[in-house]
Structure formats: structure tokens, C-alpha cells
Amino acid sequence: MIGNLSARVARVEMTLAVMLAVSITVLILLNVVTRSAGAALYWVDELAIYAMAWMTFLSASAALHFGHTVAVTILTDLLPPFVRHIAAKLVDLIVFAFALAMFWFCWRWFSPLELAQHGFDFKAFQGATFNFIYAEPTTTLGIKKYWVWMVMWAFSIGATLHSFTNLIGQNPADKKEES
């Protein structure tokens, strides 16, 4: 069940990442056209950067599921199969610990419980916690940056799910490679 959930989440992440990649291409082309016409749209640069960040984090999370992460195997290739399996599980455990740490840092950074305790009043929250995450606007788009930073939640949740699935050996992608 958890393996199938991981697979569905990874497909959604990759679909969104592909859509963002296409939007980056369109935004860059729009930027080229408007700049060459002498009517640059400055918000396009910022939006393309944020789309690239979202694409990167979503793709990185999905890569954990599909096993397409970067690996240096010069040492592990020399190990006997049993030790190689242990080393792979150790790597899965380290990735899982990193994903949990990312989730914890998001929890601390966004402080959802404290925000709820202040009735979702951003000013009261800021005054009590000196946490201004919900106040900072983007430079040209004019939206609050916490909307952009929400990708950190998406990454930490996805990475935790995928790395846990890999750790317990329930990843359907692994079963396809074995057969």
C-alpha cells in the first residue's frame, strides 16, 4: 500500500515538474521577445526562477522513488552482494533521516501550531514569535514568499514518503528492476 502511494505521489510530482519545465521554457521565450521589443516584463525573470526551484524540488523528491538519484558506486561495486545491500540500506536510512530533518525544519520555520494559536493573524504571530516568514513579499510578483517556500513542505513530505518506502523495501520501481 505504501509503495503504491509513493508511486502515485511520484507520478504527480513528475507531472507537475514537467509542466513547470514547459512553463520555464515559455517564460524564457516570453522574456526574450519582450526584451527584444523593448518592453521587458521584469516579473517574468522572478517567476521563471521560482518555477525552476519548484521543478527542482519536485523532481528531486520523485527521483528518490524512481531511483534516479546521483550515486558514486566505485566503492560499493567492490563489496560482496550482502554488504552492498547493507550499504544501500544505510544510504536509504541516511536519506530518510535527512527527509525527516527537512520536515522538522519546515515545521519550525513555518510554525503552523503557533500561527493557529494566534488565530492565523500574521501580525499577532510575528509580534509573538519574531518570525516574519508570512510577511515577506516577492520582489516583482507581489505575492507572499511563503507561497513560494511551500515547495519545501512538498519536498520534505515526498522525500520522507519515498525514502521510507525505499527503506522498508516496498518501492514498486525496485521490483521492476529486479524482474
Tab-separated table of C-alpha atoms in Angstrom, residues 13-27 47-48 50-59 151:
chain	number	residue	atom	x	y	z
A	13	GLU	CA	5.454	15.223	-8.696
A	14	MET	CA	6.890	14.380	-12.119
A	15	THR	CA	3.775	15.618	-13.921
A	16	LEU	CA	3.990	18.929	-12.079
A	17	ALA	CA	7.744	19.117	-12.720
A	18	VAL	CA	7.200	18.587	-16.453
A	19	MET	CA	4.521	21.287	-16.502
A	20	LEU	CA	6.891	23.629	-14.688
A	21	ALA	CA	9.700	22.829	-17.150
A	22	VAL	CA	7.405	23.752	-20.023
A	23	SER	CA	6.373	26.950	-18.229
A	24	ILE	CA	10.035	27.877	-17.704
A	25	THR	CA	10.657	27.500	-21.421
A	26	VAL	CA	7.621	29.638	-22.250
A	27	LEU	CA	8.625	32.276	-19.682
A	47	LEU	CA	8.527	33.707	-11.924
A	48	ALA	CA	10.927	31.595	-14.028
A	50	TYR	CA	10.545	30.201	-8.739
A	51	ALA	CA	9.248	27.727	-11.321
A	52	MET	CA	12.781	26.325	-11.636
A	53	ALA	CA	13.056	25.939	-7.853
A	54	TRP	CA	9.697	24.153	-7.656
A	55	MET	CA	10.620	21.920	-10.595
A	56	THR	CA	13.936	21.008	-8.976
A	57	PHE	CA	12.486	20.118	-5.574
A	58	LEU	CA	9.585	18.118	-7.028
A	59	SER	CA	11.926	16.260	-9.385
A	151	VAL	CA	7.738	23.664	-2.031
